[in-house]
XYZ file of C-alpha atoms in Angstrom:
332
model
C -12.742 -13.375 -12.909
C -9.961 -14.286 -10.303
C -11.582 -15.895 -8.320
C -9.953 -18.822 -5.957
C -11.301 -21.658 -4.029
C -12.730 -20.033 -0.966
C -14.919 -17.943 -3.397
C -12.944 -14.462 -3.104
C -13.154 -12.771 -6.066
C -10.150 -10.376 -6.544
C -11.052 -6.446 -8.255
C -8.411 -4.705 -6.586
C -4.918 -5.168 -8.000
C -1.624 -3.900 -6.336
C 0.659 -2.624 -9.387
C 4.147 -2.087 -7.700
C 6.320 0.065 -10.316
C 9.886 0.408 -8.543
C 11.675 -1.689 -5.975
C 13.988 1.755 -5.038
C 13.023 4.311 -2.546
C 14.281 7.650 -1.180
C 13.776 6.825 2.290
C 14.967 4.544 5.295
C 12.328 3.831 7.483
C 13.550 1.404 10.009
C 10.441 -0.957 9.859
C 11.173 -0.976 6.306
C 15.025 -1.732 5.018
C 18.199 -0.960 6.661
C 20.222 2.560 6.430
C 22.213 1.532 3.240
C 19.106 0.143 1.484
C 18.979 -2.550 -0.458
C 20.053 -4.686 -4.098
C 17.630 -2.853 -5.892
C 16.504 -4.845 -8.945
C 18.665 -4.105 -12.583
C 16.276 -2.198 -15.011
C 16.126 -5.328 -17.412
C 14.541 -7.217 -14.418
C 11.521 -4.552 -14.260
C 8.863 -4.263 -16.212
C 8.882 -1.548 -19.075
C 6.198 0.735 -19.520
C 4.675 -1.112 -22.248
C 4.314 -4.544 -20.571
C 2.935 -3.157 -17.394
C 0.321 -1.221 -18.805
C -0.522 -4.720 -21.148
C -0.437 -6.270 -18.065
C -2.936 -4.076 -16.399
C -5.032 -3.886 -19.702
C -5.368 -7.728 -19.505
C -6.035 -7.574 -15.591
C -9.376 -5.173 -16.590
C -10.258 -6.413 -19.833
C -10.478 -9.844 -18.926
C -10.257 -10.281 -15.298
C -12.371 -8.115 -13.896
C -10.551 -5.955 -12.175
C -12.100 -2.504 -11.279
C -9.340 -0.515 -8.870
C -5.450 -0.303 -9.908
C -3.382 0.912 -6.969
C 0.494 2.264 -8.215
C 2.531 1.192 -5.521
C 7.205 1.425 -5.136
C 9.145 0.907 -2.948
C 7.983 5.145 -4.069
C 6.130 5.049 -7.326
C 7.018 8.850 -7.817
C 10.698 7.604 -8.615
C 9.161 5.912 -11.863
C 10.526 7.996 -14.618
C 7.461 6.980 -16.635
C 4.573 7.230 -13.972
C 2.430 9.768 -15.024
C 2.419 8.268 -18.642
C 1.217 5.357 -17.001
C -1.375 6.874 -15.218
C -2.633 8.175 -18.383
C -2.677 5.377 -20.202
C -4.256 2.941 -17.757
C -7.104 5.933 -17.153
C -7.658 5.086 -21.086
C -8.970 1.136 -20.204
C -12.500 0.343 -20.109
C -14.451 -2.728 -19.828
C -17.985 -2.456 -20.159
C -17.753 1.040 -20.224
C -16.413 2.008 -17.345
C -12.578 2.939 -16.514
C -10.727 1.520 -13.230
C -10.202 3.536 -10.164
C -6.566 4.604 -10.023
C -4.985 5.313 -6.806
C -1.594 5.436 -5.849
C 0.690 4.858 -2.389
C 3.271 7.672 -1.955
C 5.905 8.984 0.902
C 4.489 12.174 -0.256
C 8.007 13.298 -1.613
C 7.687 14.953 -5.262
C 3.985 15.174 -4.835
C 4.105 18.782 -4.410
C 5.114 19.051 -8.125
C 3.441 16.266 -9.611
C 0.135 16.286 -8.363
C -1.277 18.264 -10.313
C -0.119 16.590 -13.816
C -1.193 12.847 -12.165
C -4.298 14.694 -11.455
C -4.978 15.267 -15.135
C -3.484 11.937 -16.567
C -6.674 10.183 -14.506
C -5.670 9.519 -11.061
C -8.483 9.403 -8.297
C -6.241 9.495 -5.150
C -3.912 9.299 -2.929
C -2.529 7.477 0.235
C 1.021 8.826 1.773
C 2.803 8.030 4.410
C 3.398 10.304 7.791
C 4.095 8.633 10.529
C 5.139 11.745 13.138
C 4.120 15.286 13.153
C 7.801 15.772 14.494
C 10.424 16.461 12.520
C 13.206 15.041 14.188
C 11.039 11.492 15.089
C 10.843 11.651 11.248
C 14.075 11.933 10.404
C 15.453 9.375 13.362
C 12.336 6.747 11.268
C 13.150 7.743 8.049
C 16.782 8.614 8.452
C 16.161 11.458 5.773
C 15.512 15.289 6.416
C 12.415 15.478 4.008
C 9.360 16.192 6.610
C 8.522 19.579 5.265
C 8.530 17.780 1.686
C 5.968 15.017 2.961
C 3.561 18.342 4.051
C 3.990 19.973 1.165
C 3.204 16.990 -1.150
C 0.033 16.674 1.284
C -1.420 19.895 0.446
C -0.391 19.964 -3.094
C -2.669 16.567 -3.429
C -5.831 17.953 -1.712
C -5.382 21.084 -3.697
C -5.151 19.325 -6.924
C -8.577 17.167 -5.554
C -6.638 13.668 -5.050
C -9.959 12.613 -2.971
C -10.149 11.751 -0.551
C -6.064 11.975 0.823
C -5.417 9.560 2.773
C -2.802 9.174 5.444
C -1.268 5.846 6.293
C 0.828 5.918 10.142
C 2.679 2.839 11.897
C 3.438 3.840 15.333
C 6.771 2.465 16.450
C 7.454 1.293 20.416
C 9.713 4.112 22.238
C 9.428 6.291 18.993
C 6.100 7.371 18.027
C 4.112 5.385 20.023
C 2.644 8.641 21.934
C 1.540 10.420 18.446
C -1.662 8.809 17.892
C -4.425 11.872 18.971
C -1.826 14.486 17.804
C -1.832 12.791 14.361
C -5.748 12.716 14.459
C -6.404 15.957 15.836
C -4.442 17.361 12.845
C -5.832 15.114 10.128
C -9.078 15.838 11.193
C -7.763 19.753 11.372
C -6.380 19.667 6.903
C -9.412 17.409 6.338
C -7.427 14.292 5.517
C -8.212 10.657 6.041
C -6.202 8.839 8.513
C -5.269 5.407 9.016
C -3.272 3.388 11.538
C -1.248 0.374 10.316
C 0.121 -2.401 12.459
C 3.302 -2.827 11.677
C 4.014 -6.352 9.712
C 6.569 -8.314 9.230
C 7.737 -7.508 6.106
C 10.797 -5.728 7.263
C 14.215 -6.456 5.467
C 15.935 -6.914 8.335
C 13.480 -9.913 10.095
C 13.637 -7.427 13.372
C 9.797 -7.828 13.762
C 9.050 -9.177 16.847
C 5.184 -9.630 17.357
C 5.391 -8.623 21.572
C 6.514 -5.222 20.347
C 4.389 -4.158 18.308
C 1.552 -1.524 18.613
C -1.296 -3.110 17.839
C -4.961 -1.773 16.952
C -5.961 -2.101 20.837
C -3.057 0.073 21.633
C -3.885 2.682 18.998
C -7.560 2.631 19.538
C -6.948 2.425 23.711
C -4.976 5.862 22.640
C -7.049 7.779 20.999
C -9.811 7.346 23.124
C -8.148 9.191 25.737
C -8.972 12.466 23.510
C -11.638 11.435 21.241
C -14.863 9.555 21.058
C -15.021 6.780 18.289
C -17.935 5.300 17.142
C -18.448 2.867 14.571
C -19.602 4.163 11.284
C -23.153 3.703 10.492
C -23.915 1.109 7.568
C -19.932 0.359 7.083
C -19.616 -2.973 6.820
C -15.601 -3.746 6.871
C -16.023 -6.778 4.362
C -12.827 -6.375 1.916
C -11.673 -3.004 3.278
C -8.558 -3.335 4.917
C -9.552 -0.760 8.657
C -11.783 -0.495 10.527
C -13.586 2.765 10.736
C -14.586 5.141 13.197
C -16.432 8.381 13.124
C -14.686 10.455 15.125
C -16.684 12.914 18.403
C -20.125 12.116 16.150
C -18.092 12.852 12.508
C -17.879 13.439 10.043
C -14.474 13.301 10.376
C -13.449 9.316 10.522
C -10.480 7.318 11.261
C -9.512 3.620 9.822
C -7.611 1.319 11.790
C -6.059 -1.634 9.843
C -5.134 -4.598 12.340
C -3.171 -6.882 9.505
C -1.952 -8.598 12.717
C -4.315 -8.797 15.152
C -7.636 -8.049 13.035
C -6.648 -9.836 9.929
C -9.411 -9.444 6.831
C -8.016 -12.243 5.363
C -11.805 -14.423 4.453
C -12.933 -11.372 2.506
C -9.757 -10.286 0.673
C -10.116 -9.036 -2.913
C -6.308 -8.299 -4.013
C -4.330 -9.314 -6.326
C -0.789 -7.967 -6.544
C 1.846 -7.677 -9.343
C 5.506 -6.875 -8.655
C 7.622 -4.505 -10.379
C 9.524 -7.414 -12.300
C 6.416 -8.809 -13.427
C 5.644 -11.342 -10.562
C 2.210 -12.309 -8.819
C 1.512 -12.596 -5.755
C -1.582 -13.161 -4.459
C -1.124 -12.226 -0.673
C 1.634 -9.643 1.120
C 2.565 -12.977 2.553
C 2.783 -15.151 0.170
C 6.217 -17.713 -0.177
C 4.936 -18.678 -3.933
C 5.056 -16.060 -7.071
C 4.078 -16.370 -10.314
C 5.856 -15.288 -13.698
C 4.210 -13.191 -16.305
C 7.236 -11.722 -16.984
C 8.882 -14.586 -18.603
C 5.656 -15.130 -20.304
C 4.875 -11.504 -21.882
C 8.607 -11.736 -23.030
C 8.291 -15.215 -24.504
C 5.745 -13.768 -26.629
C 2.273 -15.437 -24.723
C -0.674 -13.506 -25.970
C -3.277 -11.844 -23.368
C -5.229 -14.845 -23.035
C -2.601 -17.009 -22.113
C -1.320 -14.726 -19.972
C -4.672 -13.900 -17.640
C -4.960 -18.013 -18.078
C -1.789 -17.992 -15.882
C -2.901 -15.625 -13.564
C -6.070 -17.136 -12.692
C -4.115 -20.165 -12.212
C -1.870 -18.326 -9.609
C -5.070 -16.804 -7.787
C -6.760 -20.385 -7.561
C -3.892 -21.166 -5.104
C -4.439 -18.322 -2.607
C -4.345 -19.417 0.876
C -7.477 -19.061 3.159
C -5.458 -16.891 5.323
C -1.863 -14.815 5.593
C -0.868 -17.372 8.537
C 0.444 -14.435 10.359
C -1.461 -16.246 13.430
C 0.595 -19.610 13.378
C 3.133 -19.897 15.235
C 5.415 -21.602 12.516
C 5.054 -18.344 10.115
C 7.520 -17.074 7.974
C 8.175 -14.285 6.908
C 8.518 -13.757 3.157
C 11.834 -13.602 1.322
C 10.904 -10.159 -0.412
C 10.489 -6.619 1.995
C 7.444 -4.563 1.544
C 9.874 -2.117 -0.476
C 10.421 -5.408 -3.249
C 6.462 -6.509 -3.153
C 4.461 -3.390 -3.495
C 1.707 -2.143 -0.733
């Protein structure tokens, strides 16, 4: 297992397959993006699907989630999908999900679908058009829909929709956004925006935190927790919403951190791991995979580099700092 010192035992592993992205968003990476990382730097198909063989052969991981900068720009994505659907350990295959902007979905749903993926999460954070393209600086709102419905139609279950609400931008959205992912029966959830920006603008008095959002969307709805849903490892906070069975999720990273029950493990797309969002320290099973290390001395290292996980993201400390990678260059 992967287990570190505080007794967390990691089953969830964050597979991050491209640095590169087709969007702006501008809690994300500035307008002229970023030094994306040279194709000899990233993983090839072959040594990330070893890599995620080894992570649930002989670590014990259960759920793979396929994560970019956008995933759907991987040339080879759907070949991974199939393969990793192949895996078993003690007879049972790993959950595959995947974390989108929802752009290309609409025609590769369906084939993803039949290679072995469960679901999907993608990103909307405004039901208007023009907010979307001031957040995204891209035109592609229509796209985002359409790669929605494509994914419930190919039975991606459940879709999920992830939304960070932005001060003086989309702030306001919150019940709009619910009332119409209750409306196409998807699954949303509110993220607090972190600071994993490439620009270090984040500035922790201005963001919209999970008070805010739930403190707005009680002005339309009524929330109650959901019955017998413990939050334990799951990132939000759920909520059925007016009696359900229509629900909403809420992840405070910032200011309702799950950090004492966290069970992820995440690999970068050039073969790094990191064993928190947060983390300063990566470990290389790049190098090692290349230098010809076979797959015991490879999960060796990485239960090595998951015995040093932190108790905590330190996001409350005053003396935190934010990691040298974005989000876009660490997976979500």
């Amino acid at each position: 297992m992967l287990i570190d010192t505080y007794g967390r035992v990691a089953t969830d592993l964050r597979v991050s397959l491209t640095d590169r992205c087709n969007l702006r968003c501008t809690y994300c990476m500035p307008e002229e993006g970023l030094a994306w990382l040279a194709k000899p730097e990233l993983l090839t198909d072959d040594e990330t699907v070893r890599l995620v063989r080894i992570a649930v052969t002989l670590l014990g991981v259960t759920e793979v989630r396929f994560t970019g900068g956008e995933p759907l720009l991987r040339p080879g994505l759907t070949d991974i999908v199939a393969r990793c659907s192949a895996l078993r350990a003690d007879g049972a295959r790993p959950r595959l999900s995947l974390t989108t902007n929802g752009i290309g979905l609409a025609r590769t749903a369906d084939a993803l679908k039949a290679a072995g993926l469960d679901r999907v999460n993608v990103s909307l954070d405004t039901l208007r058009p023009d907010v979307f393209a001031t957040l995204t600086r891209r035109r592609r709102h229509h796209d985002v829909l359409d790669g929605l419905a494509a994914a419930r139609a190919a039975g991606l279950d459940p879709v999920k929709v992830n939304s960070v609400l932005m001060p003086g931008i989309n702030e306001d959205e919150a019940p709009d956004l619910l009332a119409w992912a209750v409306e196409n029966g998807y699954e949303l959830r509110f993220i607090e925006q972190m600071p994993l920006d490439a620009q270090h603008g984040w500035r922790r008095e201005r963001m919209i935190t999970a008070g805010d959002i739930l403190t707005s969307l009680r002005t339309r709805f009524t929330l109650t927790p959901e019955p017998g849903a413990e939050r334990g490892s799951a990132p939000a906070e759920r909520w059925l919403v007016d009696g359900g069975p229509a629900r909403v999720g809420v992840i405070g990273s910032v200011t309702r951190p799950f950090c004492a029950a966290c069970d992820r493990t995440r690999l970068t797309a050039d073969g790094q791991v990191r064993t928190c969002l947060f983390a300063t320290e990566e470990t290389d099973l790049r190098g090692a995979l290349r230098g010809g290390a076979g797959d015991e001395e490879i999960a060796a290292l990485w239960r090595r580099a998951m015995r040093g996980k932190k108790a905590g993201s330190g996001l409350d400390d005053p003396a935190f700092l934010q990691p040298r990678r974005p989000m876009s260059a660490i997976g979500g």
